[in-house]
Amino acid sequence: MKGQNYVEATESMMQWLNEAHEHYAELRPCYLPMIEPPAPYRGGQGGYITEVLGHKPLVRTHFTTKYQTIDYTMMPEVFDAMNAHAQTPWRINDRMLDVLDHIWDNNLNIAGVPPAEKHPYPNKPEDIDTHHESRKKYATEKARIMALNYSETSSRLSVAKIKQLAHEFQGQDLWFPVFLDFRGRLYC
């Protein structure tokens, strides 16, 4: 088996990313939940009601010409289901958010939540320069932890974003505009 190479950000790079993230967080690259019901879906459009975001298409696909040929008059049950889902208010479960905060703040790796911090690398053995087996064992373990940290990065970022949004919208009714993918699956 060939060795694997990884690129790892330095502490100064991570600090810069965190500062940049805080700066650009106000730009909100993701669609947020709504604090009032979304516009009903009619004729292939609906959802967000602001001028900035506009109404979103019923079917999201990279093949825009495909969804333009859909006969929406033949889909009343689909519109009814989407509108029923989109008109249902949601709330943040305060007790579950407390549990998530506890898991995250204590860097626990349970319930499918990745730890907030990366796993530490093993300590170098004292005989690493003179003992081949120690060097090999250390390198193998360090590579395993590097791969684990790399694989958990996107999950870690996703949980951090979810936590931030949950705290921001805590105590409010929320609505989620919905859309279909090209297979007809419903998503928020």
Coordinates of N, CA and C in Angstrom, one line a residue:
M1 N 0.8 -1.2 0.0 CA 0.0 0.0 0.0 C 0.9 1.2 0.0
K2 N 0.5 2.2 -0.9 CA 1.3 3.4 -0.9 C 1.0 4.3 0.2
G3 N 1.9 5.1 0.6 CA 1.7 6.1 1.7 C 0.7 7.2 1.2
Q4 N 0.1 7.8 2.1 CA -0.8 8.9 1.8 C -0.2 10.2 2.3
N5 N -0.4 11.3 1.5 CA 0.1 12.6 1.8 C -1.1 13.5 2.2
Y6 N -0.9 14.4 3.1 CA -1.9 15.3 3.6 C -1.3 16.7 3.6
V7 N -2.2 17.6 3.3 CA -1.8 19.0 3.6 C -2.6 19.5 4.8
E8 N -1.9 20.1 5.7 CA -2.6 20.5 7.0 C -2.3 22.0 7.2
A9 N -3.4 22.7 7.5 CA -3.2 24.1 7.8 C -2.4 24.4 9.0
T10 N -1.6 25.4 9.0 CA -0.9 25.9 10.2 C -1.8 26.6 11.1
E11 N -1.3 26.8 12.3 CA -2.2 27.5 13.3 C -2.5 28.9 12.8
S12 N -1.5 29.6 12.2 CA -1.8 31.0 11.7 C -2.8 30.9 10.6
M13 N -2.8 29.9 9.8 CA -3.8 29.8 8.7 C -5.2 29.5 9.3
M14 N -5.3 28.7 10.3 CA -6.5 28.4 11.0 C -7.1 29.7 11.7
Q15 N -6.2 30.5 12.3 CA -6.6 31.7 12.9 C -7.2 32.7 11.8
W16 N -6.4 32.8 10.7 CA -6.9 33.6 9.6 C -8.3 33.2 9.1
L17 N -8.5 31.8 8.9 CA -9.7 31.3 8.4 C -10.9 31.6 9.4
N18 N -10.6 31.5 10.7 CA -11.6 31.8 11.7 C -12.0 33.3 11.7
E19 N -11.0 34.1 11.6 CA -11.3 35.6 11.5 C -12.1 35.9 10.2
A20 N -11.7 35.3 9.1 CA -12.3 35.5 7.8 C -13.8 35.0 7.9
H21 N -13.9 33.8 8.6 CA -15.3 33.2 8.7 C -16.2 34.2 9.5
E22 N -15.7 34.7 10.6 CA -16.5 35.7 11.3 C -16.8 36.9 10.5
H23 N -15.9 37.4 9.7 CA -16.1 38.5 8.9 C -17.2 38.2 7.8
Y24 N -17.1 37.1 7.2 CA -18.0 36.8 6.1 C -19.3 36.1 6.5
A25 N -19.4 35.8 7.8 CA -20.6 35.1 8.3 C -21.9 35.9 8.0
E26 N -21.7 37.2 8.0 CA -22.9 38.1 7.8 C -23.4 38.0 6.4
L27 N -22.5 37.5 5.5 CA -22.9 37.4 4.1 C -23.8 36.2 3.9
R28 N -23.8 35.2 4.8 CA -24.7 34.1 4.8 C -24.8 33.4 3.4
P29 N -23.8 32.6 3.1 CA -23.9 31.8 1.8 C -24.9 30.8 1.8
C30 N -25.5 30.4 2.9 CA -26.5 29.3 2.9 C -27.9 30.0 3.1
Y31 N -28.9 29.3 2.6 CA -30.3 29.8 2.8 C -30.7 29.5 4.2
L32 N -31.2 30.5 4.9 CA -31.7 30.4 6.3 C -33.1 30.0 6.4
P33 N -33.5 29.4 7.5 CA -34.9 29.2 7.7 C -35.7 30.6 7.8
M34 N -37.0 30.5 7.5 CA -37.7 31.7 7.5 C -38.5 31.9 8.9
I35 N -38.8 33.2 9.2 CA -39.5 33.4 10.5 C -40.9 33.7 10.2
E36 N -41.4 33.5 8.9 CA -42.8 33.6 8.6 C -43.0 32.5 7.5
P37 N -44.2 32.1 7.3 CA -44.4 31.0 6.3 C -44.0 31.5 4.9
P38 N -43.4 30.5 4.1 CA -42.9 30.8 2.8 C -44.1 31.0 1.8
A39 N -43.8 31.6 0.7 CA -44.9 31.7 -0.4 C -45.3 30.3 -0.9
P40 N -46.6 30.1 -1.0 CA -47.0 28.8 -1.5 C -46.5 28.5 -2.9
Y41 N -46.2 27.3 -3.2 CA -45.8 26.9 -4.6 C -47.0 26.8 -5.5
R42 N -46.8 27.6 -6.6 CA -47.8 27.6 -7.7 C -47.0 27.7 -9.0
G43 N -47.4 27.0 -9.9 CA -46.8 27.2 -11.3 C -45.3 27.0 -11.3
G44 N -44.8 26.2 -10.4 CA -43.3 25.9 -10.4 C -42.5 26.9 -9.6
Q45 N -43.0 27.9 -9.0 CA -42.3 28.8 -8.2 C -42.9 28.9 -6.8
G46 N -42.1 29.3 -5.8 CA -42.5 29.5 -4.5 C -41.4 29.6 -3.5
G47 N -41.7 29.6 -2.2 CA -40.6 29.5 -1.2 C -40.3 30.9 -0.6
Y48 N -39.1 31.3 -0.7 CA -38.6 32.6 -0.2 C -39.4 33.7 -0.8
I49 N -39.7 34.7 0.0 CA -40.6 35.8 -0.4 C -39.9 37.1 -0.6
T50 N -38.6 37.2 -0.4 CA -37.9 38.5 -0.5 C -37.5 38.7 -1.9
E51 N -37.3 40.0 -2.2 CA -36.8 40.3 -3.6 C -35.4 39.8 -3.8
V52 N -34.6 39.8 -2.8 CA -33.2 39.5 -2.9 C -33.1 38.0 -3.3
L53 N -33.8 37.1 -2.6 CA -33.7 35.7 -2.9 C -34.6 35.3 -4.0
G54 N -35.8 36.0 -4.1 CA -36.7 35.6 -5.1 C -37.3 34.3 -4.8
H55 N -38.3 33.9 -5.6 CA -38.9 32.6 -5.6 C -38.0 31.6 -6.2
K56 N -37.9 30.5 -5.6 CA -37.0 29.4 -6.1 C -37.9 28.4 -7.0
P57 N -37.2 27.8 -8.0 CA -37.9 26.8 -8.8 C -38.3 25.6 -7.9
L58 N -39.4 25.0 -8.3 CA -39.9 23.8 -7.7 C -38.9 22.7 -7.7
V59 N -38.4 22.5 -8.9 CA -37.4 21.4 -9.1 C -36.0 22.0 -9.3
R60 N -35.1 21.7 -8.5 CA -33.7 22.2 -8.6 C -32.9 21.1 -9.3
T61 N -32.3 21.5 -10.4 CA -31.5 20.6 -11.2 C -30.5 21.5 -12.0
H62 N -29.4 20.8 -12.4 CA -28.4 21.5 -13.3 C -28.9 21.6 -14.7
F63 N -30.0 20.9 -15.0 CA -30.5 20.9 -16.4 C -31.7 21.7 -16.4
T64 N -31.6 23.1 -16.5 CA -32.7 24.0 -16.4 C -33.7 23.8 -17.5
T65 N -33.3 23.4 -18.7 CA -34.2 23.2 -19.8 C -35.1 22.0 -19.5
K66 N -34.7 21.1 -18.7 CA -35.6 19.9 -18.4 C -36.8 20.3 -17.5
Y67 N -36.5 21.1 -16.5 CA -37.6 21.5 -15.6 C -38.5 22.5 -16.2
Q68 N -38.1 23.2 -17.3 CA -38.9 24.2 -17.9 C -40.0 23.5 -18.7
T69 N -39.8 22.2 -19.0 CA -40.8 21.5 -19.8 C -41.9 20.8 -19.0
I70 N -41.8 20.9 -17.6 CA -42.7 20.2 -16.7 C -44.1 20.9 -16.8
D71 N -45.1 20.1 -16.9 CA -46.5 20.6 -16.9 C -47.0 20.6 -15.5
Y72 N -46.9 21.8 -14.8 CA -47.2 21.9 -13.4 C -48.7 21.7 -13.1
T73 N -49.6 21.9 -14.1 CA -51.0 21.7 -13.9 C -51.4 20.2 -13.7
M74 N -50.5 19.3 -14.0 CA -50.7 17.9 -13.8 C -50.2 17.4 -12.4
M75 N -49.8 18.4 -11.5 CA -49.2 18.0 -10.3 C -49.9 18.6 -9.0
P76 N -51.2 18.6 -8.9 CA -51.8 19.3 -7.7 C -51.4 18.6 -6.4
E77 N -51.3 17.3 -6.4 CA -50.9 16.5 -5.2 C -49.5 16.9 -4.7
V78 N -48.6 17.1 -5.7 CA -47.2 17.5 -5.4 C -47.2 18.8 -4.7
F79 N -47.9 19.8 -5.3 CA -48.0 21.1 -4.7 C -48.6 21.1 -3.3
D80 N -49.7 20.3 -3.2 CA -50.3 20.2 -1.8 C -49.4 19.7 -0.8
A81 N -48.6 18.6 -1.2 CA -47.6 18.0 -0.2 C -46.5 19.0 0.1
M82 N -46.0 19.7 -0.9 CA -44.9 20.7 -0.7 C -45.4 21.8 0.2
N83 N -46.6 22.3 -0.1 CA -47.1 23.5 0.7 C -47.4 23.1 2.1
A84 N -48.0 21.8 2.3 CA -48.2 21.4 3.7 C -46.9 21.3 4.5
H85 N -45.9 20.8 3.9 CA -44.6 20.7 4.6 C -44.1 22.1 4.8
A86 N -44.1 23.0 3.8 CA -43.5 24.3 3.9 C -44.3 25.2 4.9
Q87 N -45.6 25.0 5.1 CA -46.4 25.8 6.0 C -46.4 25.3 7.4
T88 N -45.7 24.2 7.7 CA -45.6 23.6 9.0 C -44.5 24.4 9.8
P89 N -44.8 25.0 10.9 CA -43.8 25.7 11.7 C -43.0 24.7 12.5
W90 N -41.7 25.0 12.7 CA -40.7 24.2 13.5 C -40.2 25.1 14.6
R91 N -39.7 24.4 15.6 CA -39.0 25.1 16.7 C -37.8 24.3 17.1
I92 N -36.8 25.1 17.6 CA -35.6 24.4 18.2 C -35.9 23.8 19.5
N93 N -35.5 22.5 19.7 CA -35.7 21.8 20.9 C -34.6 22.2 21.9
D94 N -35.0 23.1 22.9 CA -34.0 23.6 23.8 C -33.2 22.6 24.5
R95 N -33.9 21.5 25.0 CA -33.1 20.4 25.7 C -32.1 19.7 24.8
M96 N -32.5 19.5 23.6 CA -31.6 18.8 22.7 C -30.4 19.7 22.3
L97 N -30.7 21.0 22.2 CA -29.6 22.0 21.9 C -28.6 22.0 23.1
D98 N -29.2 21.9 24.3 CA -28.3 21.9 25.5 C -27.4 20.6 25.5
V99 N -28.0 19.5 25.1 CA -27.2 18.3 25.0 C -26.1 18.4 23.9
L100 N -26.5 19.0 22.7 CA -25.5 19.2 21.7 C -24.4 20.2 22.2
D101 N -24.8 21.2 22.8 CA -23.8 22.2 23.4 C -22.8 21.4 24.4
H102 N -23.4 20.6 25.2 CA -22.5 19.9 26.2 C -21.6 18.9 25.5
I103 N -22.0 18.2 24.5 CA -21.2 17.3 23.7 C -20.1 18.1 23.0
W104 N -20.4 19.2 22.4 CA -19.5 20.0 21.6 C -18.5 20.7 22.6
D105 N -19.0 21.3 23.6 CA -18.1 22.1 24.6 C -17.1 21.2 25.3
N106 N -17.5 19.9 25.5 CA -16.6 19.0 26.2 C -15.8 18.1 25.3
N107 N -15.9 18.4 24.0 CA -15.1 17.7 23.0 C -15.4 16.2 23.0
L108 N -16.6 15.8 23.2 CA -17.0 14.4 23.2 C -17.2 13.9 21.8
N109 N -17.0 12.7 21.6 CA -17.2 12.1 20.3 C -18.3 11.0 20.4
I110 N -19.5 11.5 20.6 CA -20.6 10.5 20.8 C -21.8 11.0 20.0
A111 N -22.8 10.1 19.9 CA -24.1 10.4 19.2 C -23.9 10.9 17.8
G112 N -22.8 10.5 17.1 CA -22.6 10.9 15.7 C -22.1 12.3 15.6
V113 N -21.9 13.0 16.7 CA -21.3 14.4 16.7 C -19.8 14.3 16.8
P114 N -19.1 14.8 15.8 CA -17.7 14.8 15.8 C -17.2 15.7 16.9
P115 N -16.0 15.4 17.4 CA -15.4 16.3 18.5 C -15.1 17.7 17.9
A116 N -15.3 18.7 18.7 CA -15.1 20.1 18.3 C -13.6 20.3 17.9
E117 N -12.7 19.6 18.5 CA -11.3 19.8 18.3 C -10.7 18.6 17.5
K118 N -9.7 18.8 16.8 CA -9.0 17.7 16.1 C -8.5 16.7 17.2
H119 N -8.4 15.4 16.8 CA -7.7 14.4 17.6 C -6.2 14.8 17.7
P120 N -5.6 14.7 18.9 CA -4.2 15.0 19.0 C -3.3 13.9 18.4
Y121 N -2.2 14.3 17.9 CA -1.2 13.3 17.3 C -0.6 12.6 18.5
P122 N -0.1 11.3 18.3 CA 0.6 10.6 19.3 C 1.9 11.3 19.7
N123 N 2.4 11.1 20.9 CA 3.7 11.6 21.2 C 4.8 10.8 20.5
K124 N 5.8 11.5 20.1 CA 6.9 10.7 19.5 C 7.6 9.9 20.5
P125 N 7.9 8.6 20.1 CA 8.6 7.8 21.1 C 10.1 8.3 21.2
E126 N 10.6 8.0 22.4 CA 12.0 8.5 22.6 C 13.0 7.8 21.7
D127 N 12.7 6.6 21.3 CA 13.7 5.9 20.4 C 13.3 5.9 18.9
I128 N 12.6 7.0 18.5 CA 12.2 7.1 17.1 C 13.4 7.2 16.1
D129 N 14.4 7.8 16.5 CA 15.6 7.9 15.6 C 16.4 6.6 15.5
T130 N 16.3 5.8 16.5 CA 17.2 4.6 16.5 C 16.4 3.3 16.3
H131 N 15.1 3.2 16.5 CA 14.4 2.0 16.5 C 13.3 2.0 15.3
H132 N 13.5 1.2 14.3 CA 12.7 1.2 13.1 C 11.2 0.9 13.4
E133 N 11.0 -0.1 14.3 CA 9.6 -0.5 14.6 C 8.9 0.7 15.3
S134 N 9.5 1.4 16.2 CA 8.9 2.5 16.9 C 8.6 3.6 15.9
R135 N 9.5 3.9 15.0 CA 9.2 4.9 14.0 C 8.1 4.5 13.1
K136 N 8.0 3.2 12.7 CA 7.0 2.7 11.8 C 5.6 2.8 12.5
K137 N 5.6 2.3 13.8 CA 4.3 2.4 14.6 C 3.8 3.8 14.8
Y138 N 4.8 4.7 15.1 CA 4.4 6.1 15.3 C 3.8 6.7 14.0
A139 N 4.5 6.4 12.8 CA 4.1 7.0 11.6 C 2.7 6.5 11.2
T140 N 2.5 5.2 11.4 CA 1.2 4.6 11.1 C 0.1 5.2 11.9
E141 N 0.3 5.3 13.2 CA -0.7 5.9 14.1 C -1.0 7.4 13.8
K142 N 0.1 8.1 13.5 CA -0.1 9.5 13.1 C -0.8 9.7 11.8
A143 N -0.6 8.8 10.8 CA -1.3 8.8 9.5 C -2.8 8.5 9.8
R144 N -3.0 7.5 10.7 CA -4.4 7.2 11.0 C -5.2 8.4 11.6
I145 N -4.6 9.1 12.5 CA -5.2 10.2 13.1 C -5.3 11.4 12.1
M146 N -4.3 11.6 11.3 CA -4.5 12.6 10.2 C -5.7 12.3 9.3
A147 N -5.8 11.1 8.9 CA -6.9 10.7 8.0 C -8.3 10.9 8.8
L148 N -8.3 10.5 10.1 CA -9.5 10.7 10.8 C -9.9 12.2 11.0
N149 N -8.9 13.0 11.3 CA -9.1 14.5 11.4 C -9.6 15.0 10.0
Y150 N -9.0 14.6 9.0 CA -9.4 15.1 7.6 C -10.8 14.7 7.3
S151 N -11.2 13.4 7.7 CA -12.5 12.9 7.3 C -13.6 13.6 8.2
E152 N -13.3 14.1 9.4 CA -14.2 14.7 10.2 C -14.4 16.2 10.0
T153 N -13.5 16.8 9.2 CA -13.5 18.3 9.0 C -14.9 18.8 8.5
S154 N -15.5 18.2 7.5 CA -16.8 18.7 7.0 C -17.9 18.5 8.0
S155 N -17.9 17.4 8.7 CA -18.9 17.2 9.8 C -18.7 18.2 10.9
R156 N -17.5 18.5 11.2 CA -17.2 19.5 12.3 C -17.7 20.8 11.9
L157 N -17.5 21.2 10.6 CA -18.0 22.5 10.2 C -19.5 22.6 10.1
S158 N -20.1 21.5 9.7 CA -21.6 21.4 9.6 C -22.2 21.5 10.9
V159 N -21.7 20.8 11.9 CA -22.2 20.9 13.3 C -22.1 22.3 13.9
A160 N -20.9 22.9 13.6 CA -20.7 24.3 14.1 C -21.7 25.3 13.5
K161 N -22.0 25.1 12.2 CA -23.0 25.9 11.5 C -24.4 25.7 12.0
I162 N -24.8 24.4 12.2 CA -26.1 24.1 12.8 C -26.3 24.6 14.2
K163 N -25.2 24.5 15.0 CA -25.3 25.1 16.4 C -25.5 26.6 16.4
Q164 N -24.8 27.3 15.5 CA -24.9 28.7 15.4 C -26.3 29.1 15.0
L165 N -26.8 28.4 14.0 CA -28.2 28.8 13.5 C -29.2 28.4 14.6
A166 N -29.0 27.3 15.3 CA -30.0 26.9 16.3 C -30.1 27.9 17.4
H167 N -28.9 28.4 17.8 CA -28.9 29.5 18.9 C -29.5 30.8 18.4
E168 N -29.2 31.1 17.1 CA -29.7 32.3 16.5 C -31.3 32.3 16.4
F169 N -31.9 31.2 16.1 CA -33.3 31.1 15.9 C -34.0 30.4 17.1
Q170 N -33.4 30.2 18.2 CA -33.9 29.6 19.4 C -35.1 30.5 19.9
G171 N -36.2 29.8 20.2 CA -37.4 30.5 20.8 C -38.3 31.0 19.7
Q172 N -38.0 30.8 18.4 CA -38.9 31.4 17.3 C -39.5 30.2 16.5
D173 N -40.7 30.5 16.0 CA -41.2 29.6 15.0 C -40.4 29.7 13.7
L174 N -40.1 28.6 13.0 CA -39.3 28.6 11.8 C -40.1 27.9 10.7
W175 N -39.9 28.3 9.5 CA -40.4 27.6 8.3 C -39.3 27.4 7.3
F176 N -39.4 26.3 6.6 CA -38.3 25.9 5.7 C -39.0 25.8 4.3
P177 N -38.6 26.6 3.4 CA -39.0 26.4 2.0 C -38.5 25.1 1.5
V178 N -39.3 24.5 0.6 CA -38.9 23.1 0.2 C -38.7 23.2 -1.4
F179 N -38.0 22.1 -1.9 CA -37.9 22.0 -3.3 C -37.7 20.5 -3.6
L180 N -37.9 20.1 -4.8 CA -37.7 18.8 -5.3 C -36.4 18.6 -6.0
D181 N -35.8 17.4 -6.0 CA -34.7 17.2 -6.9 C -35.2 16.5 -8.1
F182 N -34.4 16.2 -9.1 CA -34.8 15.7 -10.3 C -35.5 14.3 -10.2
R183 N -35.4 13.6 -9.1 CA -36.0 12.3 -8.8 C -37.4 12.5 -8.1
G184 N -37.7 13.7 -7.7 CA -39.0 14.0 -7.0 C -38.9 13.9 -5.5
R185 N -37.6 13.9 -5.0 CA -37.4 13.8 -3.5 C -37.6 15.2 -3.0
L186 N -38.2 15.4 -1.8 CA -38.5 16.6 -1.2 C -37.3 17.0 -0.2
Y187 N -36.8 18.2 -0.3 CA -35.7 18.7 0.5 C -36.1 20.1 1.1
C188 N -35.4 20.4 2.2 CA -35.5 21.8 2.8 C -34.3 22.6 2.3

